[in-house]
Amino acid sequence: MANEEVVRELLGLRDRVVNSTILTPSKHLNLSARVSLDTFLIGTKGGAMDLDENSFALVNLDAEVLEGSVEPTNAEILTMHAAVYSNLETANCVLHTHSPHATAFALAHKEIPSRYEALLRFGQASPVPVAKWGPRGSKESIEGIVDAIKADNTIKGVLLANHGVLVFGSSVSETASIAFAIEEAAAAELAAAALGGGVDFPEGALQRVRESMARVRH
Ligand SMILES: [Zn+2]
């Protein structure tokens, strides 16, 4: 796929996310998409509304900028995106937001249970885990993300402790859907808490989803 087409897709993702309720009032996000085995295009600005077709840079998996330039405040996120692509070959798009309900779980260091049907549709049949906190872009924060992926390479997202959420899908469009499903799951869990708490799927249901995802992958 030509880079221009990937940029168009990423701007489309930005529009879908901005028109949803998964962003905080600041509209902060960062997003990228893989363009080859070892390169990806990433938005060079942290404000969703500041991105246009000229605000994407080509970066390799060592987080080195090959084309374009990245604002200093955004340079520290390159390693976070590169770490996902390096450690998860099925990831073709990465989206980071501070989605309010998911971020509540991240602040509380509580994983989001997998008991909302929409999560299963995208193969998220295990809880969305919490990656340990480290300063933005630091070695510790990257380690937390990589550890979570290594512990379970079927996960589609990870909560960043005291920060927000990082979502990764096999396509740009799937990544938006997963981001919505994770935020919806978090909101529903919090609402269900007032009714005595969410209830798990029946015994064996998640295992069946995991098995069918494994068949798709092989
Ligand atoms: Zn953030």
PDB file of C-alpha atoms and ligand atoms in Angstrom:
ATOM      1  CA  MET A   1       0.000   0.000   0.000  1.00  0.00           C
ATOM      2  CA  ALA A   2       1.391   3.418  -0.906  1.00  0.00           C
ATOM      3  CA  ASN A   3       2.325   5.637   2.014  1.00  0.00           C
ATOM      4  CA  GLU A   4      -0.222   8.275   0.910  1.00  0.00           C
ATOM      5  CA  GLU A   5      -2.963   5.695   1.202  1.00  0.00           C
ATOM      6  CA  VAL A   6      -1.850   4.745   4.711  1.00  0.00           C
ATOM      7  CA  VAL A   7      -1.850   8.432   5.691  1.00  0.00           C
ATOM      8  CA  ARG A   8      -5.398   8.739   4.357  1.00  0.00           C
ATOM      9  CA  GLU A   9      -6.444   5.696   6.395  1.00  0.00           C
ATOM     10  CA  LEU A  10      -4.851   7.134   9.545  1.00  0.00           C
ATOM     11  CA  LEU A  11      -6.614  10.466   9.045  1.00  0.00           C
ATOM     12  CA  GLY A  12      -9.834   8.484   8.623  1.00  0.00           C
ATOM     13  CA  LEU A  13      -9.090   6.735  11.933  1.00  0.00           C
ATOM     14  CA  ARG A  14      -8.493  10.140  13.548  1.00  0.00           C
ATOM     15  CA  ASP A  15     -11.882  11.327  12.263  1.00  0.00           C
ATOM     16  CA  ARG A  16     -13.709   8.226  13.545  1.00  0.00           C
ATOM     17  CA  VAL A  17     -12.110   8.588  16.961  1.00  0.00           C
ATOM     18  CA  VAL A  18     -12.708  12.347  17.185  1.00  0.00           C
ATOM     19  CA  ASN A  19     -16.364  11.811  16.289  1.00  0.00           C
ATOM     20  CA  SER A  20     -16.733   9.206  19.049  1.00  0.00           C
ATOM     21  CA  THR A  21     -16.662   9.680  22.817  1.00  0.00           C
ATOM     22  CA  ILE A  22     -13.401   7.840  23.463  1.00  0.00           C
ATOM     23  CA  LEU A  23     -11.221  10.958  23.661  1.00  0.00           C
ATOM     24  CA  THR A  24     -10.737  13.241  26.630  1.00  0.00           C
ATOM     25  CA  PRO A  25     -11.480  16.987  26.248  1.00  0.00           C
ATOM     26  CA  SER A  26      -7.839  17.597  25.212  1.00  0.00           C
ATOM     27  CA  LYS A  27      -8.407  15.306  22.160  1.00  0.00           C
ATOM     28  CA  HIS A  28      -4.977  13.823  22.871  1.00  0.00           C
ATOM     29  CA  LEU A  29      -4.079  10.753  20.861  1.00  0.00           C
ATOM     30  CA  ASN A  30      -1.257   9.243  18.894  1.00  0.00           C
ATOM     31  CA  LEU A  31      -1.571   6.775  16.085  1.00  0.00           C
ATOM     32  CA  SER A  32       0.517   4.852  13.585  1.00  0.00           C
ATOM     33  CA  ALA A  33       0.249   2.140  10.947  1.00  0.00           C
ATOM     34  CA  ARG A  34       2.783  -0.352   9.654  1.00  0.00           C
ATOM     35  CA  VAL A  35       3.824   0.163   6.025  1.00  0.00           C
ATOM     36  CA  SER A  36       6.366  -2.674   5.777  1.00  0.00           C
ATOM     37  CA  LEU A  37       7.774  -5.400   8.023  1.00  0.00           C
ATOM     38  CA  ASP A  38      10.140  -2.934   9.661  1.00  0.00           C
ATOM     39  CA  THR A  39       8.709   0.548   9.115  1.00  0.00           C
ATOM     40  CA  PHE A  40       5.597   2.435  10.163  1.00  0.00           C
ATOM     41  CA  LEU A  41       4.035   5.844   9.627  1.00  0.00           C
ATOM     42  CA  ILE A  42       3.205   7.836  12.743  1.00  0.00           C
ATOM     43  CA  GLY A  43       1.445  11.128  13.434  1.00  0.00           C
ATOM     44  CA  THR A  44       4.020  13.717  14.429  1.00  0.00           C
ATOM     45  CA  LYS A  45       1.725  15.800  16.653  1.00  0.00           C
ATOM     46  CA  GLY A  46      -0.188  14.842  19.808  1.00  0.00           C
ATOM     47  CA  GLY A  47      -3.338  16.870  19.141  1.00  0.00           C
ATOM     48  CA  ALA A  48      -5.832  14.995  16.977  1.00  0.00           C
ATOM     49  CA  MET A  49      -6.998  18.181  15.281  1.00  0.00           C
ATOM     50  CA  ASP A  50      -3.443  19.271  14.395  1.00  0.00           C
ATOM     51  CA  LEU A  51      -2.849  16.277  12.128  1.00  0.00           C
ATOM     52  CA  ASP A  52      -3.041  16.661   8.361  1.00  0.00           C
ATOM     53  CA  GLU A  53      -1.502  14.796   5.425  1.00  0.00           C
ATOM     54  CA  ASN A  54       1.855  16.477   6.085  1.00  0.00           C
ATOM     55  CA  SER A  55       2.121  15.480   9.727  1.00  0.00           C
ATOM     56  CA  PHE A  56       3.247  11.871   9.421  1.00  0.00           C
ATOM     57  CA  ALA A  57       6.801  10.538   9.645  1.00  0.00           C
ATOM     58  CA  LEU A  58       8.277   7.237   8.501  1.00  0.00           C
ATOM     59  CA  VAL A  59       9.997   5.437  11.381  1.00  0.00           C
ATOM     60  CA  ASN A  60      11.825   2.109  11.688  1.00  0.00           C
ATOM     61  CA  LEU A  61      11.532  -0.485  14.459  1.00  0.00           C
ATOM     62  CA  ASP A  62      14.552   1.066  16.220  1.00  0.00           C
ATOM     63  CA  ALA A  63      12.397   4.220  16.516  1.00  0.00           C
ATOM     64  CA  GLU A  64      14.652   6.122  14.100  1.00  0.00           C
ATOM     65  CA  VAL A  65      12.922   8.701  11.910  1.00  0.00           C
ATOM     66  CA  LEU A  66      13.645   7.894   8.250  1.00  0.00           C
ATOM     67  CA  GLU A  67      11.464  10.552   6.613  1.00  0.00           C
ATOM     68  CA  GLY A  68       9.773  13.650   7.996  1.00  0.00           C
ATOM     69  CA  SER A  69      10.293  15.223  11.405  1.00  0.00           C
ATOM     70  CA  VAL A  70       8.618  14.576  14.730  1.00  0.00           C
ATOM     71  CA  GLU A  71       7.773  17.288  17.262  1.00  0.00           C
ATOM     72  CA  PRO A  72      10.019  16.957  20.349  1.00  0.00           C
ATOM     73  CA  THR A  73       6.993  16.285  22.577  1.00  0.00           C
ATOM     74  CA  ASN A  74       6.021  13.397  20.342  1.00  0.00           C
ATOM     75  CA  ALA A  75       9.516  11.932  19.864  1.00  0.00           C
ATOM     76  CA  GLU A  76       9.190   9.974  23.103  1.00  0.00           C
ATOM     77  CA  ILE A  77       6.214   7.984  21.824  1.00  0.00           C
ATOM     78  CA  LEU A  78       8.144   6.491  18.898  1.00  0.00           C
ATOM     79  CA  THR A  79       9.667   3.751  21.045  1.00  0.00           C
ATOM     80  CA  MET A  80       6.224   2.806  22.385  1.00  0.00           C
ATOM     81  CA  HIS A  81       4.812   2.250  18.882  1.00  0.00           C
ATOM     82  CA  ALA A  82       8.015   0.556  17.650  1.00  0.00           C
ATOM     83  CA  ALA A  83       7.901  -1.851  20.605  1.00  0.00           C
ATOM     84  CA  VAL A  84       4.429  -3.069  19.631  1.00  0.00           C
ATOM     85  CA  TYR A  85       5.359  -3.664  15.973  1.00  0.00           C
ATOM     86  CA  SER A  86       8.624  -5.371  16.992  1.00  0.00           C
ATOM     87  CA  ASN A  87       6.991  -7.746  19.429  1.00  0.00           C
ATOM     88  CA  LEU A  88       3.681  -8.465  17.722  1.00  0.00           C
ATOM     89  CA  GLU A  89       3.848  -9.284  14.035  1.00  0.00           C
ATOM     90  CA  THR A  90       0.035  -9.296  13.780  1.00  0.00           C
ATOM     91  CA  ALA A  91      -0.117  -5.614  14.779  1.00  0.00           C
ATOM     92  CA  ASN A  92      -0.513  -3.320  11.791  1.00  0.00           C
ATOM     93  CA  CYS A  93      -1.910  -0.252  13.537  1.00  0.00           C
ATOM     94  CA  VAL A  94      -1.390   1.255  17.002  1.00  0.00           C
ATOM     95  CA  LEU A  95      -3.620   3.833  18.691  1.00  0.00           C
ATOM     96  CA  HIS A  96      -3.046   5.509  22.038  1.00  0.00           C
ATOM     97  CA  THR A  97      -5.754   7.506  23.810  1.00  0.00           C
ATOM     98  CA  HIS A  98      -6.751   8.556  27.308  1.00  0.00           C
ATOM     99  CA  SER A  99     -10.266   7.123  26.835  1.00  0.00           C
ATOM    100  CA  PRO A 100     -12.042   8.112  30.057  1.00  0.00           C
ATOM    101  CA  HIS A 101     -13.477   4.801  31.293  1.00  0.00           C
ATOM    102  CA  ALA A 102     -10.495   2.693  30.251  1.00  0.00           C
ATOM    103  CA  THR A 103      -8.239   5.268  31.908  1.00  0.00           C
ATOM    104  CA  ALA A 104     -10.229   4.894  35.142  1.00  0.00           C
ATOM    105  CA  PHE A 105      -9.143   1.214  35.151  1.00  0.00           C
ATOM    106  CA  ALA A 106      -5.561   2.304  34.322  1.00  0.00           C
ATOM    107  CA  LEU A 107      -5.561   4.692  37.289  1.00  0.00           C
ATOM    108  CA  ALA A 108      -6.928   1.998  39.566  1.00  0.00           C
ATOM    109  CA  HIS A 109      -4.391  -0.568  38.214  1.00  0.00           C
ATOM    110  CA  LYS A 110      -7.300  -2.897  37.481  1.00  0.00           C
ATOM    111  CA  GLU A 111      -7.467  -5.006  34.332  1.00  0.00           C
ATOM    112  CA  ILE A 112     -10.672  -4.805  32.263  1.00  0.00           C
ATOM    113  CA  PRO A 113     -12.345  -8.232  32.446  1.00  0.00           C
ATOM    114  CA  SER A 114     -13.331  -9.911  29.198  1.00  0.00           C
ATOM    115  CA  ARG A 115     -17.071 -10.296  29.684  1.00  0.00           C
ATOM    116  CA  TYR A 116     -18.479  -7.935  27.070  1.00  0.00           C
ATOM    117  CA  GLU A 117     -19.503  -9.587  23.805  1.00  0.00           C
ATOM    118  CA  ALA A 118     -17.986  -6.854  21.582  1.00  0.00           C
ATOM    119  CA  LEU A 119     -14.498  -7.681  22.906  1.00  0.00           C
ATOM    120  CA  LEU A 120     -14.864 -11.264  21.737  1.00  0.00           C
ATOM    121  CA  ARG A 121     -15.649 -10.206  18.191  1.00  0.00           C
ATOM    122  CA  PHE A 122     -12.084  -8.921  17.926  1.00  0.00           C
ATOM    123  CA  GLY A 123     -10.557 -11.901  19.715  1.00  0.00           C
ATOM    124  CA  GLN A 124      -9.968 -10.153  23.038  1.00  0.00           C
ATOM    125  CA  ALA A 125     -10.917 -13.204  25.088  1.00  0.00           C
ATOM    126  CA  SER A 126      -8.680 -12.425  28.047  1.00  0.00           C
ATOM    127  CA  PRO A 127      -8.692  -9.396  30.351  1.00  0.00           C
ATOM    128  CA  VAL A 128      -7.096  -6.189  29.043  1.00  0.00           C
ATOM    129  CA  PRO A 129      -3.981  -6.154  31.257  1.00  0.00           C
ATOM    130  CA  VAL A 130      -2.304  -3.251  33.035  1.00  0.00           C
ATOM    131  CA  ALA A 131       1.283  -2.428  32.041  1.00  0.00           C
ATOM    132  CA  LYS A 132       3.366  -1.017  34.868  1.00  0.00           C
ATOM    133  CA  TRP A 133       3.942   2.723  34.939  1.00  0.00           C
ATOM    134  CA  GLY A 134       7.091   4.436  33.774  1.00  0.00           C
ATOM    135  CA  PRO A 135       7.664   7.989  32.500  1.00  0.00           C
ATOM    136  CA  ARG A 136       6.240   8.478  28.979  1.00  0.00           C
ATOM    137  CA  GLY A 137       8.505   6.717  26.463  1.00  0.00           C
ATOM    138  CA  SER A 138      10.874   5.428  29.175  1.00  0.00           C
ATOM    139  CA  LYS A 139      12.510   2.006  29.208  1.00  0.00           C
ATOM    140  CA  GLU A 140      10.301   0.972  32.166  1.00  0.00           C
ATOM    141  CA  SER A 141       7.067   1.949  30.420  1.00  0.00           C
ATOM    142  CA  ILE A 142       8.077   0.086  27.249  1.00  0.00           C
ATOM    143  CA  GLU A 143       9.048  -2.978  29.296  1.00  0.00           C
ATOM    144  CA  GLY A 144       5.582  -3.057  30.813  1.00  0.00           C
ATOM    145  CA  ILE A 145       3.962  -3.095  27.374  1.00  0.00           C
ATOM    146  CA  VAL A 146       6.334  -5.723  25.978  1.00  0.00           C
ATOM    147  CA  ASP A 147       5.879  -7.935  29.067  1.00  0.00           C
ATOM    148  CA  ALA A 148       2.098  -7.809  28.622  1.00  0.00           C
ATOM    149  CA  ILE A 149       2.369  -8.808  24.940  1.00  0.00           C
ATOM    150  CA  LYS A 150       4.827 -11.597  25.721  1.00  0.00           C
ATOM    151  CA  ALA A 151       2.562 -12.911  28.463  1.00  0.00           C
ATOM    152  CA  ASP A 152      -0.366 -13.151  26.034  1.00  0.00           C
ATOM    153  CA  ASN A 153       0.150 -12.418  22.338  1.00  0.00           C
ATOM    154  CA  THR A 154      -3.600 -12.547  21.673  1.00  0.00           C
ATOM    155  CA  ILE A 155      -4.249  -9.273  23.489  1.00  0.00           C
ATOM    156  CA  LYS A 156      -5.487  -6.362  21.413  1.00  0.00           C
ATOM    157  CA  GLY A 157      -4.737  -3.657  23.912  1.00  0.00           C
ATOM    158  CA  VAL A 158      -3.051  -2.818  27.171  1.00  0.00           C
ATOM    159  CA  LEU A 159      -3.825  -0.312  29.895  1.00  0.00           C
ATOM    160  CA  LEU A 160      -0.921   1.994  30.700  1.00  0.00           C
ATOM    161  CA  ALA A 161      -0.897   2.384  34.475  1.00  0.00           C
ATOM    162  CA  ASN A 162      -1.715   5.933  35.626  1.00  0.00           C
ATOM    163  CA  HIS A 163      -1.908   7.037  32.002  1.00  0.00           C
ATOM    164  CA  GLY A 164      -4.316   5.638  29.386  1.00  0.00           C
ATOM    165  CA  VAL A 165      -4.760   2.840  26.899  1.00  0.00           C
ATOM    166  CA  LEU A 166      -2.800   1.463  23.941  1.00  0.00           C
ATOM    167  CA  VAL A 167      -4.699  -0.532  21.302  1.00  0.00           C
ATOM    168  CA  PHE A 168      -3.315  -2.523  18.361  1.00  0.00           C
ATOM    169  CA  GLY A 169      -5.177  -4.290  15.575  1.00  0.00           C
ATOM    170  CA  SER A 170      -4.492  -6.139  12.362  1.00  0.00           C
ATOM    171  CA  SER A 171      -5.809  -3.174  10.351  1.00  0.00           C
ATOM    172  CA  VAL A 172      -6.534   0.519  10.856  1.00  0.00           C
ATOM    173  CA  SER A 173     -10.260  -0.120  10.800  1.00  0.00           C
ATOM    174  CA  GLU A 174     -10.061  -3.034  13.282  1.00  0.00           C
ATOM    175  CA  THR A 175      -7.981  -0.886  15.622  1.00  0.00           C
ATOM    176  CA  ALA A 176     -10.762   1.713  15.819  1.00  0.00           C
ATOM    177  CA  SER A 177     -13.313  -1.018  16.538  1.00  0.00           C
ATOM    178  CA  ILE A 178     -11.150  -2.483  19.304  1.00  0.00           C
ATOM    179  CA  ALA A 179     -10.598   0.952  20.875  1.00  0.00           C
ATOM    180  CA  PHE A 180     -14.362   1.476  20.934  1.00  0.00           C
ATOM    181  CA  ALA A 181     -15.022  -2.019  22.349  1.00  0.00           C
ATOM    182  CA  ILE A 182     -12.451  -1.592  25.133  1.00  0.00           C
ATOM    183  CA  GLU A 183     -13.870   1.788  26.137  1.00  0.00           C
ATOM    184  CA  GLU A 184     -17.430   0.411  26.009  1.00  0.00           C
ATOM    185  CA  ALA A 185     -16.384  -2.598  28.118  1.00  0.00           C
ATOM    186  CA  ALA A 186     -14.792  -0.312  30.717  1.00  0.00           C
ATOM    187  CA  ALA A 187     -17.876   1.935  30.850  1.00  0.00           C
ATOM    188  CA  ALA A 188     -20.210  -1.063  31.149  1.00  0.00           C
ATOM    189  CA  GLU A 189     -18.093  -2.609  33.934  1.00  0.00           C
ATOM    190  CA  LEU A 190     -18.266   0.621  35.920  1.00  0.00           C
ATOM    191  CA  ALA A 191     -22.022   0.895  35.383  1.00  0.00           C
ATOM    192  CA  ALA A 192     -22.538  -2.784  36.277  1.00  0.00           C
ATOM    193  CA  ALA A 193     -20.639  -2.242  39.533  1.00  0.00           C
ATOM    194  CA  ALA A 194     -23.669  -0.282  40.781  1.00  0.00           C
ATOM    195  CA  LEU A 195     -25.826  -3.337  40.078  1.00  0.00           C
ATOM    196  CA  GLY A 196     -23.668  -5.783  41.968  1.00  0.00           C
ATOM    197  CA  GLY A 197     -20.920  -6.198  39.371  1.00  0.00           C
ATOM    198  CA  GLY A 198     -20.483  -7.772  35.927  1.00  0.00           C
ATOM    199  CA  VAL A 199     -20.896 -11.516  35.595  1.00  0.00           C
ATOM    200  CA  ASP A 200     -18.456 -13.716  33.653  1.00  0.00           C
ATOM    201  CA  PHE A 201     -19.378 -15.600  30.475  1.00  0.00           C
ATOM    202  CA  PRO A 202     -20.412 -19.216  31.046  1.00  0.00           C
ATOM    203  CA  GLU A 203     -17.665 -21.737  31.727  1.00  0.00           C
ATOM    204  CA  GLY A 204     -15.637 -22.506  28.584  1.00  0.00           C
ATOM    205  CA  ALA A 205     -16.937 -19.616  26.459  1.00  0.00           C
ATOM    206  CA  LEU A 206     -13.658 -17.666  26.448  1.00  0.00           C
ATOM    207  CA  GLN A 207     -11.655 -20.819  25.802  1.00  0.00           C
ATOM    208  CA  ARG A 208     -13.757 -21.479  22.681  1.00  0.00           C
ATOM    209  CA  VAL A 209     -13.021 -17.948  21.383  1.00  0.00           C
ATOM    210  CA  ARG A 210      -9.303 -18.375  22.064  1.00  0.00           C
ATOM    211  CA  GLU A 211      -9.278 -21.694  20.197  1.00  0.00           C
ATOM    212  CA  SER A 212     -11.081 -20.277  17.188  1.00  0.00           C
ATOM    213  CA  MET A 213      -8.682 -17.279  17.105  1.00  0.00           C
ATOM    214  CA  ALA A 214      -5.735 -19.696  17.194  1.00  0.00           C
ATOM    215  CA  ARG A 215      -7.214 -21.538  14.185  1.00  0.00           C
ATOM    216  CA  VAL A 216      -7.542 -18.226  12.285  1.00  0.00           C
ATOM    217  CA  ARG A 217      -3.907 -17.385  12.988  1.00  0.00           C
ATOM    218  CA  HIS A 218      -2.550 -20.710  11.722  1.00  0.00           C
TER     219      HIS A 218
HETATM  220 ZN    ZN B   1      -0.852   9.559  26.644  1.00  0.00          ZN
END
